[in-house]
Coordinates of C-alpha atoms and ligand atoms in Angstrom, one line a residue:
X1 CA -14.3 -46.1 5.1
X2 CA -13.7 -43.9 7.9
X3 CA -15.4 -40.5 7.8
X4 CA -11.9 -38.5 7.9
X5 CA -10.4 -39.9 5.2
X6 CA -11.4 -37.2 3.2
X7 CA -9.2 -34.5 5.3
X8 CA -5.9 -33.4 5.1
X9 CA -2.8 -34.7 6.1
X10 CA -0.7 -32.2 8.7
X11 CA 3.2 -31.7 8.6
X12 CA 4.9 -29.7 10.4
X13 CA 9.1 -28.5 11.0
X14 CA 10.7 -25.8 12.5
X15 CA 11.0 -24.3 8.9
X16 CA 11.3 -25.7 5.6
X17 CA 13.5 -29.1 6.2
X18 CA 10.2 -30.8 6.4
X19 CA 9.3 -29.9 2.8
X20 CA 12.0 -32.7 2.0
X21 CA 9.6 -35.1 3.9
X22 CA 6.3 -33.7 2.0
X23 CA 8.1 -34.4 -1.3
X24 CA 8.6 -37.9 0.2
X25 CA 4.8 -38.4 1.4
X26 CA 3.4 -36.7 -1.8
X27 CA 5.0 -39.1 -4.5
X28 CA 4.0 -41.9 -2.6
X29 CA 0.4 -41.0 -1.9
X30 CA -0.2 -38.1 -4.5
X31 CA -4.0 -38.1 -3.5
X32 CA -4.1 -37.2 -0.4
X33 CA -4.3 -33.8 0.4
X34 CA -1.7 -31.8 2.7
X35 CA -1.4 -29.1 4.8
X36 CA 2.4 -27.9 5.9
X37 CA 3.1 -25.6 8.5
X38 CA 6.9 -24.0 8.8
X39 CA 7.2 -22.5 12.2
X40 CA 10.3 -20.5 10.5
X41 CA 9.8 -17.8 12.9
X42 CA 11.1 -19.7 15.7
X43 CA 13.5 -21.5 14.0
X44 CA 16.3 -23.5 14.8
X45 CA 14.5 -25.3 17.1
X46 CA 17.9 -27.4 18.0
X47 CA 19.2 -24.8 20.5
X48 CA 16.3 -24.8 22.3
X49 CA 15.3 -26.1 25.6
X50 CA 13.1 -29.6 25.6
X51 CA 10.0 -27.5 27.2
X52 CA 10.3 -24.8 24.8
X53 CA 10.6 -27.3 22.0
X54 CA 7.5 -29.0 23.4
X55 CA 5.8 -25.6 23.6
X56 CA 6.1 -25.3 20.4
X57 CA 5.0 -28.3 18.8
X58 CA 1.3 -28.2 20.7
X59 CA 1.0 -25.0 19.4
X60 CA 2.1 -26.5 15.8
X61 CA 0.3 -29.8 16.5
X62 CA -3.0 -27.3 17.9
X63 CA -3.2 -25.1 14.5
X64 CA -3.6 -28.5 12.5
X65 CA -6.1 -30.0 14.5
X66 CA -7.9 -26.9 13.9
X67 CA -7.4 -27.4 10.4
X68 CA -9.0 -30.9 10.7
X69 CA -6.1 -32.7 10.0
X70 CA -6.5 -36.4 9.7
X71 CA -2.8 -37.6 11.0
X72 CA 0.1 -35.1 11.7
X73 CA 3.5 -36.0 10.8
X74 CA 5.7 -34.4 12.9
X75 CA 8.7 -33.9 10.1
X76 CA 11.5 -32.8 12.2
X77 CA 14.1 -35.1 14.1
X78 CA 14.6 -32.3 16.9
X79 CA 10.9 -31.8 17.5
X80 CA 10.1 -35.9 17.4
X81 CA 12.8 -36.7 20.1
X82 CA 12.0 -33.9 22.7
X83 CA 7.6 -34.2 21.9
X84 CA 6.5 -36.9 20.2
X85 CA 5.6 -38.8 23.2
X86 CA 3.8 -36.4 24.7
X87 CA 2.0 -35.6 21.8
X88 CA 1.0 -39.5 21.4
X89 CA 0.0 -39.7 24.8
X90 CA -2.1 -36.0 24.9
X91 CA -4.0 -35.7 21.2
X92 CA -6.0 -38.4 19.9
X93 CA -4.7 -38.6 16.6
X94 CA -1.8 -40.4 15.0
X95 CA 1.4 -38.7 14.9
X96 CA 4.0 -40.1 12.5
X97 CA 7.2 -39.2 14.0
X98 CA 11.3 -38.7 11.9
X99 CA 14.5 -40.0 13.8
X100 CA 17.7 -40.5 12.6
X101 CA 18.2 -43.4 10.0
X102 CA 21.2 -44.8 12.7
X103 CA 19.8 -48.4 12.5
X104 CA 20.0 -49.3 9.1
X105 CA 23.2 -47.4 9.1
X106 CA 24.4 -49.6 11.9
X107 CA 23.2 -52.8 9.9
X108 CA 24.8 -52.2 6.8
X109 CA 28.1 -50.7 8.3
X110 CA 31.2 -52.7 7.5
X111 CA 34.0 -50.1 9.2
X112 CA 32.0 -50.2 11.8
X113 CA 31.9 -46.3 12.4
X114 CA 29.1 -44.4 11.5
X115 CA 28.9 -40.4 11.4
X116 CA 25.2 -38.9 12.4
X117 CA 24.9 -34.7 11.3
X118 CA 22.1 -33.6 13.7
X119 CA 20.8 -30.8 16.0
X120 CA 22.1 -30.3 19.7
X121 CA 18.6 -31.1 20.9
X122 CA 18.4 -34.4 18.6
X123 CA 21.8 -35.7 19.6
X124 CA 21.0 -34.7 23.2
X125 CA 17.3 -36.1 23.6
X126 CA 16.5 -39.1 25.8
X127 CA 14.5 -40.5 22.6
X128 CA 18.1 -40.3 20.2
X129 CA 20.1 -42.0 23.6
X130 CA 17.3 -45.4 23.7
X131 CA 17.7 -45.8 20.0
X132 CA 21.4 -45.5 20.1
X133 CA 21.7 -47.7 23.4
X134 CA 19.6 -50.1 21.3
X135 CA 21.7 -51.0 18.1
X136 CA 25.0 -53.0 17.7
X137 CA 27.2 -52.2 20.5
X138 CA 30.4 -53.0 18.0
X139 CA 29.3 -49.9 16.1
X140 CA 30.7 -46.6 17.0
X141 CA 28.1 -43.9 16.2
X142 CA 30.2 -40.6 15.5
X143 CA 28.1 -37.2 16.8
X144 CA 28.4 -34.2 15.1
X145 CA 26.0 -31.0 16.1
X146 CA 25.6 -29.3 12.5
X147 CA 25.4 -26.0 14.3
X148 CA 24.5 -23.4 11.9
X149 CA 23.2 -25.4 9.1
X150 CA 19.4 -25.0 9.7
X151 CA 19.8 -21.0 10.4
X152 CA 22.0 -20.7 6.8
X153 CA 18.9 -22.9 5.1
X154 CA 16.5 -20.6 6.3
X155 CA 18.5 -17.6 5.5
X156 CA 18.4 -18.8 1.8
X157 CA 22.5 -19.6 1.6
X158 CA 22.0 -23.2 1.1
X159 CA 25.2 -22.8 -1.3
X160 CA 27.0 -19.9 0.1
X161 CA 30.9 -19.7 1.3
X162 CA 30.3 -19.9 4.7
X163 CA 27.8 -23.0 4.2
X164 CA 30.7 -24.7 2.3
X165 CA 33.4 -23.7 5.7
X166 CA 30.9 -25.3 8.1
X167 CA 30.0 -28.4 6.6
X168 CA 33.8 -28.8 5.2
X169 CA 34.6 -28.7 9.4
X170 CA 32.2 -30.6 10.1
X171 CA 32.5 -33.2 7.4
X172 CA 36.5 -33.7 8.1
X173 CA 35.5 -34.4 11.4
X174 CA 33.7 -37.3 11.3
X175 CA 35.6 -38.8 8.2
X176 CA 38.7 -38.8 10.6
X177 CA 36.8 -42.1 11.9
X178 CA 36.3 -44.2 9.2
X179 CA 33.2 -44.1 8.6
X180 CA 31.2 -45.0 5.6
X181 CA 27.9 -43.9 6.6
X182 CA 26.5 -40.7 7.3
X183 CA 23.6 -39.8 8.4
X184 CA 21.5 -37.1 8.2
X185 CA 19.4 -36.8 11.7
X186 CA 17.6 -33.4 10.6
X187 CA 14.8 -33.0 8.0
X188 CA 16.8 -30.2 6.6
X189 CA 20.0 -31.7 5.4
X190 CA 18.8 -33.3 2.3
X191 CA 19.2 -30.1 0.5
X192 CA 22.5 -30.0 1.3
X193 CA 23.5 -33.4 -0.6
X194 CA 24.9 -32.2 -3.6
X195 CA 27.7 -30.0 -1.7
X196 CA 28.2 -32.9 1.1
X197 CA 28.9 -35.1 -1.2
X198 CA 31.6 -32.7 -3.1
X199 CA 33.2 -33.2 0.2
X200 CA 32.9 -36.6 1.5
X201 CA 32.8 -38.6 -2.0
X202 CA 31.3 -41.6 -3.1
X203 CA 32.9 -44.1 -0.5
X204 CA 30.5 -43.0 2.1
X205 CA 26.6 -43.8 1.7
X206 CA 24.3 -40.6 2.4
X207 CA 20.9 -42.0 4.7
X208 CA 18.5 -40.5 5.7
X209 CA 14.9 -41.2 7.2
X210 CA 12.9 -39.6 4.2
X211 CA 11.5 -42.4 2.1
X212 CA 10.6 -44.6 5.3
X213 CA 8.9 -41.9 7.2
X214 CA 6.5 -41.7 4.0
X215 CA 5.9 -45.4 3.8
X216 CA 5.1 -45.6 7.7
X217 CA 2.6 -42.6 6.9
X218 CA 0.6 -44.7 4.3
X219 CA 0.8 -47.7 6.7
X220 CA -0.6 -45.9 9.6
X221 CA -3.2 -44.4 7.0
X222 CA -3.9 -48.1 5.7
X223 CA -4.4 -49.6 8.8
X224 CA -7.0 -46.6 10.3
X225 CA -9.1 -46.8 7.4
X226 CA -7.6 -43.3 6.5
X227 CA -6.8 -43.4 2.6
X228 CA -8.4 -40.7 1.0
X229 CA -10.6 -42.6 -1.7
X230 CA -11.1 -39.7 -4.2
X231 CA -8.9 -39.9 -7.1
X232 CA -7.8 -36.5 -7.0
X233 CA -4.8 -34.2 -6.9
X234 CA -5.2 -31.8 -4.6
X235 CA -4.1 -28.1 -3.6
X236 CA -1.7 -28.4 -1.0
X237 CA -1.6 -25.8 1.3
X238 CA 1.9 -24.3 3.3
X239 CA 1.8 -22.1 5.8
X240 CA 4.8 -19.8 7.1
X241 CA 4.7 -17.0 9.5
X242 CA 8.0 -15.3 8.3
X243 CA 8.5 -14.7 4.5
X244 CA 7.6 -17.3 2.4
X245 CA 10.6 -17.0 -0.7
X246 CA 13.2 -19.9 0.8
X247 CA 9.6 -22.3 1.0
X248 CA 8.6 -21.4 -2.8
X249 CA 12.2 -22.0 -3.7
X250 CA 12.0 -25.3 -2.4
X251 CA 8.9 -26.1 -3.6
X252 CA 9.9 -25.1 -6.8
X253 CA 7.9 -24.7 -9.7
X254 CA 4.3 -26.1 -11.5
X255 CA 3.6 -27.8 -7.9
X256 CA -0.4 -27.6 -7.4
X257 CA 0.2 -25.7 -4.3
X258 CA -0.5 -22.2 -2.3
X259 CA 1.7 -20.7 0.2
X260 CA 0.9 -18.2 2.8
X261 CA 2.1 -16.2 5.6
X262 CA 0.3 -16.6 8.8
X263 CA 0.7 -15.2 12.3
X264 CA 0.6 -18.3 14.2
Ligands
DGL301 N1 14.3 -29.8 10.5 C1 14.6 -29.8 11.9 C2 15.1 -31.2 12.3 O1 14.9 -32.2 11.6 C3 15.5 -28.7 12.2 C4 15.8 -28.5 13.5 C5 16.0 -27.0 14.0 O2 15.1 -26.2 13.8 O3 17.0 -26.8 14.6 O4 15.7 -31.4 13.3

């Protein structure tokens, strides 16, 4: 056993997409304990430059080192494509990473068009150009920057009339190519499903990188000797430093968990 196995897990976003990847992580390894940090303060993150972007995620990835995190999954697409690298390469634990589910999307295409919804600084990263270089040149991978999205999430109008007019613009968009996959390069989105799929229907699959980013956490666990061995369920702990209402409404309720507002 290896002598950390017993600390928490770190997660971090720019606000409180990531939660949608701590649901993810806690059904598949409900012992382990968690801490979450939404950096809501400075969100959205996607209109930001790369440095400030990596500013910000050593400053994220510092505060739960400090909290003697174990691993730190770095649960936002815009954040992994401008910093994981440099966060591999600079701090000596693992960092689990989230980027947009385009390969499978690209396998399993048969129109061979297939719409991505993500940040400006996902779509424009280096990291999102090598994976998109890299899968089946006879697939046409359809961009759309979901400008606004993240700041309405965080705002609390996840169904609100003006959420409804930008993902109907941007949704019509990208269904004017045939495609019949979407998907969803940002760790907020998935609270949006219900409403996107009002709009696109049930001829286009919904994808997203949820499920596998939680199974490569428990892998990389596994295979460091990492898995917490008690057979507990834990307090969870989320951090914000703006008001914390939007994160406890998508926590939801009867969730073992605490939720503070930090300065950080
Ligand atoms: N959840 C982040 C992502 O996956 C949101 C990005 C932002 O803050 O703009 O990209």
């Amino acid at each position: 056993m290896n002598l950390a196995s017993k600390q928490p897990i770190g997660i971090f976003d720019s606000g409180i997409g990531g939660t949608s990847i701590w649901k993810e992580i806690n059904q598949l390894l409900p012992n382990e304990k968690t801490i979450y940090l939404s950096d809501s303060k400075n969100a959205p993150y996607g209109q930001k430059s790369e440095e400030k972007i990596l500013e910000l995620c050593i400053k994220n990835t510092e505060f739960l080192i400090h909290k003697n995190c174990k691993i730190i999954v770095v649960a936002c697409n815009t954040a992994t494509t401008n910093a994981i690298t440099y966060l591999r390469e600079n701090y000596a634990i693992p960092f689990i990473g989230i980027e947009p589910a385009i390969k499978p999307a690209s396998i399993n295409t048969t129109t061979k068009n297939i719409g991505i919804l993500a940040t400006k600084g996902t779509l424009n990263s280096s990291l999102f150009a090598k994976s998109s270089n890299n899968i089946d040149q006879e697939v046409d991978i359809i961009e759309q920057v979901g400008e606004g999205l993240v700041e309405l999430i965080e705002n609390g109008q996840l169904v609100s009339n003006e959420m409804t007019q930008l993902l109907n613009s941007y949704l019509q968009k990208l269904m004017q190519h045939n495609i019949d996959y979407l998907v969803l390069g940002c760790t907020h989105y998935p609270y949006l499903i219900p409403q996107i799929k009002d709009i696109i229907g049930n001829d286009i699959t919904i994808i997203d990188s949820g499920q596998a980013v939680a199974k490569q956490t428990k892998r990389v666990l596994e295979s460091n000797y990492l898995i917490n061995p008690e057979k507990l369920v834990p307090t969870h702990f989320f951090y914000s430093n703006t008001n914390t209402d939007v994160l406890k409404f998508v926590l939801g309720e009867n969730k073992n968990y605490k939720v503070e507002k930090l300065n950080f």
